[in-house]
């Protein structure tokens, strides 16, 4: 006789009641695909498995996984209750979840007596996206009274902690007023700091929302036994999961740009290490000269493979020696020693030509160089960081399946050999024939080129039929 976890049957019955009775009474249509997706997510959560859920446009996958997570948490034993993490790619979706979906769902479930307290959630972001009150006061004192527009933008920052909601704030002002990497212990505003209050409040909610980069950064902290960025969680929902591999590639790429080299020298000079700064600046200039190449396209960023020549080898060795000499000084401040160490370790990847790295030089439209070392083990890194934790995970998107199967997505996400792995697929009820814009021949060709480059980067292969299907799939003109 098969046994089910506590609350399993109750959660499924309640899901049917919510989608077939409660929500339709408030003007929402009954969508069979949405109900099936909710049941699939509940099964995944209760069985502690991983599920790839292909949910097309118009199914309502956001509401489906929110209802499933709420019902699962509600029927869990109190001693096992921990937050659920929802990871997305876009700020727009994060804002929609916390300002639209969750408040409306919470009000409905409260009114129906399904939950006894409002649903709580918080958006977790990197500290560079938040306003530091002390730095804001300092920056406001530096602005001339004639710059009314700039002063108005800074005044808005006094009311809004999240700088993503300050569109008129310049990039320079953002860098000047954001929360620093390490807050000074003697800060006079520490007791009334809005950011510190945000950190305290973020430990309470039942749902934590973040982007893919923040999720991967938290996973790296957990692997290295460093302070956690996210509160310990019991389940993971990855929305817009098709963008997770790109976020992982970016996360697992070490880089050192020409601007960062100049900034490091400036910091050394400001810390009264002028002689070291001058020697390091000379070494960096030689390295940039050694890595320069002729540009055939002036209007876009160009990437070229890195090859180790005698000139580049000598320039890299000189830079590493200067960085090592500066970092070994006993009187060097810790923040500078860390920056020097990071630059040194990145350049060593190029000098040693580490086989697990794909080395290339990126040149932007202004001619500025960036030395990039991307990992060619992204799928394996994703598996060890996210999927081997033993916690259930739901990965959903409208573009996970290619040519009718999930093989390519499984390879990119490091799930090719993961067992057991669930699959769910529901076609979109959206009318593509009437509301669609087909990609042009040139756009499809560019997509194929981009896809082939991605295959090389991830060390994967993709069936030709699947590649043609991905590149010719129509793009829907719709607005959520």
XYZ file of C-alpha atoms in Angstrom:
480
model
C 0.000 0.000 0.000
C 1.460 3.345 -1.084
C 1.843 5.992 1.615
C 1.983 9.728 1.026
C 3.717 12.477 3.028
C 1.749 14.440 5.613
C -0.515 16.989 3.952
C 0.013 15.615 0.441
C -3.616 14.809 -0.346
C -4.863 17.910 1.460
C -2.591 20.176 -0.604
C -3.755 18.666 -3.894
C -7.419 18.980 -2.909
C -6.897 22.588 -1.846
C -5.144 23.393 -5.142
C -8.176 22.106 -7.052
C -10.480 24.193 -4.849
C -8.402 27.360 -5.321
C -8.096 27.176 -9.104
C -11.556 25.784 -9.906
C -13.712 27.584 -7.333
C -12.032 30.471 -5.508
C -10.127 32.216 -8.296
C -12.924 31.920 -10.925
C -15.266 33.695 -8.490
C -12.879 36.643 -8.764
C -12.929 36.734 -12.528
C -10.004 34.417 -13.316
C -10.427 31.775 -15.986
C -9.933 28.079 -15.267
C -6.800 26.917 -17.097
C -6.240 23.167 -17.059
C -2.533 23.558 -17.861
C -2.085 25.851 -14.861
C -3.798 23.359 -12.537
C -1.710 20.484 -13.915
C 1.471 22.541 -13.376
C 0.503 23.255 -9.768
C -0.026 19.515 -9.113
C 3.334 18.745 -10.736
C 5.087 21.260 -8.476
C 3.354 19.868 -5.386
C 4.523 16.347 -6.285
C 8.063 17.645 -6.771
C 8.068 19.426 -3.414
C 6.655 16.518 -1.425
C 8.979 13.975 -3.090
C 12.047 16.265 -2.761
C 12.866 15.949 -6.447
C 13.889 18.266 -9.276
C 11.448 19.089 -12.065
C 11.917 20.811 -15.418
C 8.617 22.507 -16.239
C 8.039 23.852 -19.736
C 5.122 26.267 -19.399
C 4.200 28.339 -22.428
C 2.932 31.899 -22.565
C -0.477 32.415 -20.965
C -0.531 29.341 -18.711
C -0.005 31.365 -15.536
C 3.025 29.535 -14.164
C 3.849 32.270 -11.614
C 0.542 31.851 -9.796
C 0.826 28.060 -10.127
C 4.144 27.804 -8.289
C 3.164 30.433 -5.713
C 0.005 28.522 -4.777
C 1.930 25.234 -4.663
C 4.637 26.681 -2.402
C 2.092 28.260 -0.055
C 0.099 25.012 0.298
C 3.262 22.961 0.815
C 4.583 25.304 3.497
C 1.188 25.459 5.185
C 1.012 21.668 5.572
C 4.617 21.193 6.675
C 5.404 20.392 10.328
C 6.405 23.546 12.202
C 9.848 22.189 13.034
C 10.595 21.757 9.308
C 9.324 25.112 8.064
C 11.936 27.224 6.292
C 11.627 29.869 3.562
C 11.191 29.139 -0.132
C 13.554 30.865 -2.568
C 12.261 32.154 -5.910
C 15.017 33.076 -8.342
C 14.270 35.118 -11.474
C 16.268 36.804 -14.189
C 14.454 40.147 -14.429
C 13.741 42.913 -11.928
C 10.311 43.371 -13.560
C 9.215 39.864 -12.590
C 10.565 40.288 -9.059
C 8.570 43.484 -8.607
C 5.460 41.849 -10.087
C 5.682 38.922 -7.648
C 6.134 41.052 -4.538
C 3.831 43.943 -5.500
C 1.105 42.173 -7.487
C 0.925 38.377 -7.303
C 1.650 37.835 -3.610
C -0.489 40.669 -2.147
C -3.496 39.635 -4.246
C -3.056 35.940 -3.495
C -2.562 36.669 0.193
C -5.763 38.756 0.377
C -7.797 36.040 -1.377
C -6.499 33.195 0.781
C -7.025 35.231 3.956
C -10.584 36.049 2.975
C -11.291 32.377 2.265
C -9.771 31.312 5.578
C -7.119 29.122 3.933
C -4.249 30.982 5.643
C -4.352 32.713 9.023
C -1.677 35.371 8.451
C -0.648 37.415 5.396
C 2.035 35.989 3.121
C 5.407 37.666 3.632
C 8.216 38.034 1.107
C 11.393 40.030 0.578
C 13.597 40.768 -2.435
C 17.247 39.994 -1.755
C 19.839 41.895 -3.787
C 23.505 42.747 -3.683
C 24.456 45.587 -1.360
C 25.610 47.707 -4.312
C 21.927 48.140 -5.240
C 21.010 49.829 -1.949
C 21.546 53.360 -0.634
C 24.037 53.990 2.165
C 22.620 56.822 4.299
C 26.045 58.043 5.427
C 27.449 58.153 1.884
C 24.245 59.812 0.649
C 24.659 62.673 3.138
C 28.279 63.083 2.104
C 27.395 63.091 -1.594
C 24.594 65.655 -1.127
C 27.042 68.018 0.543
C 29.290 67.875 -2.529
C 26.608 68.849 -5.089
C 26.295 72.483 -6.138
C 22.985 74.184 -5.389
C 22.605 74.980 -9.106
C 22.337 71.299 -10.072
C 18.653 70.971 -9.305
C 18.045 67.768 -11.260
C 20.902 65.948 -9.583
C 19.880 67.176 -6.136
C 16.297 66.047 -6.745
C 17.511 62.553 -7.672
C 19.520 62.358 -4.465
C 16.532 63.574 -2.437
C 14.499 60.701 -3.895
C 17.187 58.352 -2.574
C 16.350 59.586 0.920
C 12.928 57.964 0.554
C 13.769 54.897 -1.567
C 16.368 52.421 -0.340
C 16.412 50.301 -3.518
C 18.272 52.132 -6.288
C 16.578 50.018 -8.962
C 13.587 52.306 -8.394
C 15.651 55.472 -8.982
C 15.888 55.557 -12.796
C 17.090 59.176 -13.013
C 20.078 58.600 -10.746
C 23.334 58.708 -12.722
C 25.713 55.769 -12.755
C 28.381 57.857 -11.042
C 26.040 58.907 -8.230
C 25.003 55.277 -7.791
C 28.613 54.285 -7.253
C 29.083 57.136 -4.754
C 26.037 56.453 -2.549
C 25.713 52.648 -2.670
C 26.424 50.499 0.368
C 30.197 49.802 0.516
C 31.663 46.313 0.485
C 32.377 46.566 4.215
C 30.535 48.995 6.492
C 32.754 50.857 8.992
C 32.181 49.716 12.555
C 32.232 53.287 13.858
C 29.487 54.551 11.510
C 27.418 57.156 13.388
C 24.248 56.130 11.514
C 24.528 52.420 12.252
C 21.560 52.337 14.651
C 19.229 54.145 12.213
C 20.685 52.714 8.996
C 17.945 51.701 6.560
C 20.117 49.018 4.987
C 20.855 47.368 8.328
C 17.140 47.439 9.114
C 16.448 45.842 5.726
C 18.903 43.043 6.562
C 17.161 42.402 9.889
C 13.732 42.380 8.274
C 14.852 40.064 5.459
C 15.377 37.187 7.905
C 11.650 36.935 8.735
C 9.606 36.381 5.509
C 8.418 33.003 4.222
C 9.507 33.706 0.633
C 12.857 35.088 -0.497
C 13.092 36.498 -4.027
C 16.419 37.066 -5.774
C 18.033 36.995 -9.200
C 20.090 34.132 -10.608
C 23.438 35.802 -9.862
C 22.531 36.319 -6.209
C 21.389 32.693 -5.942
C 24.709 31.459 -7.341
C 26.678 33.813 -5.087
C 24.845 32.405 -2.056
C 25.597 28.858 -3.242
C 29.296 29.749 -3.507
C 29.231 31.139 0.039
C 27.671 27.901 1.312
C 30.336 25.792 -0.392
C 33.129 27.918 1.111
C 31.570 28.135 4.608
C 31.262 31.893 4.315
C 28.354 33.993 5.725
C 25.108 33.147 3.931
C 23.494 35.686 1.622
C 20.113 33.935 1.738
C 18.501 32.538 4.830
C 18.580 28.727 4.849
C 15.739 27.526 2.625
C 13.803 24.304 2.066
C 12.845 24.604 -1.617
C 13.987 26.440 -4.726
C 11.929 27.773 -7.646
C 13.947 28.989 -10.635
C 11.728 31.063 -12.913
C 13.109 32.126 -16.315
C 15.365 29.088 -15.906
C 16.577 29.272 -19.521
C 18.731 32.231 -18.447
C 20.415 30.419 -15.554
C 23.292 28.980 -17.671
C 24.233 32.469 -18.898
C 24.172 33.782 -15.327
C 26.368 30.858 -14.264
C 28.817 31.490 -17.103
C 29.068 35.108 -15.993
C 29.399 34.076 -12.354
C 32.134 31.541 -13.041
C 34.168 33.893 -15.239
C 37.117 35.680 -13.640
C 38.084 38.925 -15.333
C 40.400 41.886 -14.958
C 39.608 44.972 -17.012
C 41.809 47.872 -17.983
C 39.610 50.155 -15.877
C 40.060 47.896 -12.840
C 43.820 48.022 -13.340
C 43.713 51.816 -13.364
C 41.424 51.885 -10.330
C 43.770 49.613 -8.380
C 46.694 51.924 -9.091
C 44.615 54.925 -8.013
C 43.706 53.233 -4.725
C 47.371 52.489 -4.046
C 48.317 56.096 -4.721
C 45.545 57.385 -2.456
C 46.793 55.046 0.283
C 50.257 56.691 -0.055
C 51.926 53.864 -1.957
C 52.887 56.109 -4.863
C 56.051 54.219 -5.852
C 54.249 50.851 -5.930
C 51.358 52.413 -7.855
C 53.706 53.833 -10.477
C 55.534 50.530 -11.008
C 52.261 48.633 -11.215
C 50.791 51.150 -13.654
C 53.804 50.683 -15.942
C 53.453 46.885 -15.787
C 49.733 47.096 -16.549
C 50.344 49.392 -19.546
C 52.820 46.887 -20.949
C 50.291 44.076 -20.511
C 47.556 46.060 -22.277
C 49.938 46.821 -25.138
C 50.833 43.124 -25.407
C 47.156 42.086 -25.551
C 45.968 44.677 -28.066
C 44.924 43.522 -31.508
C 43.546 45.133 -34.633
C 39.796 45.831 -34.614
C 37.677 45.235 -37.689
C 34.377 46.257 -36.020
C 34.358 49.651 -34.357
C 30.723 49.673 -33.359
C 30.533 46.706 -30.973
C 32.426 44.707 -28.369
C 34.872 42.205 -29.851
C 36.099 38.996 -28.212
C 39.258 37.246 -29.383
C 40.922 34.052 -28.099
C 43.960 34.555 -25.899
C 47.223 33.073 -27.047
C 50.341 33.146 -24.882
C 53.246 34.764 -26.754
C 56.711 35.526 -25.315
C 55.808 39.236 -25.088
C 52.562 38.479 -23.224
C 54.265 35.940 -20.995
C 56.890 38.522 -19.926
C 54.213 41.196 -19.351
C 52.073 38.823 -17.265
C 55.044 37.725 -15.169
C 55.973 41.365 -14.454
C 52.406 42.230 -13.394
C 52.186 39.191 -11.121
C 55.544 40.024 -9.517
C 54.473 43.614 -8.827
C 51.120 42.495 -7.395
C 52.803 39.890 -5.222
C 55.368 42.393 -3.925
C 52.647 44.912 -3.029
C 50.420 42.299 -1.385
C 53.238 41.030 0.853
C 53.727 44.376 2.597
C 52.767 44.083 6.253
C 51.340 47.615 6.354
C 49.083 47.117 3.331
C 45.367 47.633 4.245
C 43.287 44.470 4.102
C 40.894 45.714 1.405
C 43.850 46.556 -0.852
C 45.576 43.262 -0.119
C 42.399 41.437 -1.165
C 42.140 43.430 -4.400
C 45.777 42.762 -5.208
C 45.346 39.034 -4.511
C 42.293 38.784 -6.768
C 44.109 40.496 -9.641
C 47.137 38.257 -9.170
C 45.102 35.022 -9.183
C 43.254 36.100 -12.350
C 46.448 36.886 -14.250
C 48.000 33.573 -13.181
C 45.228 31.776 -15.084
C 46.497 33.415 -18.275
C 50.178 32.826 -17.554
C 49.639 29.129 -16.764
C 46.967 28.630 -19.450
C 44.820 26.599 -17.064
C 43.058 23.868 -19.108
C 39.728 24.233 -17.271
C 39.461 27.852 -18.420
C 38.532 29.413 -21.736
C 40.790 32.451 -22.063
C 39.859 35.416 -24.225
C 40.343 39.177 -24.547
C 37.275 41.413 -24.743
C 37.592 44.852 -26.347
C 34.722 47.320 -25.946
C 33.738 50.154 -28.295
C 36.095 52.565 -26.481
C 39.038 50.228 -27.013
C 39.222 49.204 -23.341
C 40.484 45.661 -22.765
C 39.233 43.009 -20.353
C 41.080 39.757 -19.704
C 38.421 37.045 -19.222
C 38.880 33.467 -17.970
C 35.596 31.558 -18.300
C 35.151 28.103 -16.802
C 34.415 25.262 -19.210
C 32.856 23.237 -16.388
C 29.721 25.330 -15.847
C 27.272 22.366 -15.869
C 29.340 20.486 -13.282
C 29.661 23.614 -11.131
C 25.910 24.203 -11.283
C 25.209 20.653 -10.189
C 27.528 20.814 -7.175
C 26.287 24.292 -6.203
C 22.520 23.862 -6.533
C 21.312 20.360 -7.316
C 23.289 18.193 -4.873
C 21.809 19.856 -1.793
C 18.984 17.342 -1.448
C 16.313 20.060 -1.462
C 13.480 20.072 -4.044
C 13.839 22.411 -7.015
C 11.464 23.530 -9.742
C 12.917 25.037 -12.913
C 10.317 26.649 -15.120
C 10.280 28.695 -18.301
C 8.544 28.883 -21.631
C 11.679 27.809 -23.524
C 13.175 24.784 -21.777
C 12.321 22.101 -24.322
C 13.945 21.981 -27.771
C 12.556 19.848 -30.585
C 10.213 18.179 -28.116
C 12.741 17.122 -25.466
C 14.747 18.542 -22.555
C 18.139 16.987 -23.392
C 19.872 20.217 -24.332
C 18.595 22.056 -21.245
C 19.661 19.177 -19.021
C 23.193 19.416 -20.413
C 23.413 23.175 -19.878
C 22.085 22.979 -16.321
C 24.195 20.023 -15.209
C 21.167 17.728 -14.896
C 21.956 15.291 -17.708
C 22.857 12.464 -15.324
C 20.677 13.551 -12.404
C 18.159 10.947 -11.186
C 15.296 11.111 -10.531
C 14.462 14.064 -12.768
C 10.877 15.012 -13.525
C 9.598 16.637 -16.716
C 6.450 18.613 -17.370
C 5.379 20.295 -20.579
C 2.282 22.329 -21.402
C 1.697 24.152 -24.676
C 0.738 27.792 -24.618
C -2.904 28.708 -25.242
C -1.606 31.896 -26.874
C -2.652 32.371 -30.524
C 0.694 32.614 -32.282
C -0.767 32.861 -35.798
C -2.524 36.141 -35.067
C -0.073 37.723 -32.615
C 3.399 36.802 -33.644
C 6.505 38.293 -35.184
C 8.666 35.738 -36.946
C 12.409 36.215 -36.834
C 13.988 37.268 -40.087
C 16.493 35.137 -41.950
C 19.400 37.264 -40.713
C 18.163 37.142 -37.118
C 17.881 33.363 -37.284
C 21.375 33.165 -38.713
C 22.735 35.335 -35.865
C 20.932 33.117 -33.357
C 22.560 30.022 -34.842
C 25.985 31.667 -34.629
C 25.385 32.680 -31.017
C 24.161 29.177 -30.212
C 27.241 27.556 -31.743
C 29.531 29.831 -29.726
C 27.628 28.926 -26.577
C 28.046 25.242 -27.371
C 31.802 25.723 -27.595
C 31.865 27.627 -24.327
C 29.909 24.952 -22.456
C 31.636 22.104 -24.268
C 28.300 20.712 -25.460
C 26.697 19.619 -28.682
C 23.167 20.291 -29.900
C 21.219 18.373 -32.554
C 20.854 20.307 -35.786
C 17.073 19.926 -35.739
C 16.875 21.330 -32.227
C 19.098 24.278 -33.175
C 16.912 25.053 -36.203
C 13.800 24.823 -34.018
C 15.249 27.211 -31.403
C 16.344 29.765 -33.976
C 13.097 29.789 -35.934
C 10.684 29.717 -32.995
C 8.286 32.681 -33.189
C 8.565 35.512 -30.712
C 5.211 36.480 -29.233
C 4.203 40.109 -28.991
C 2.356 40.126 -25.748
C 2.257 42.048 -22.559
C 1.783 40.400 -19.218
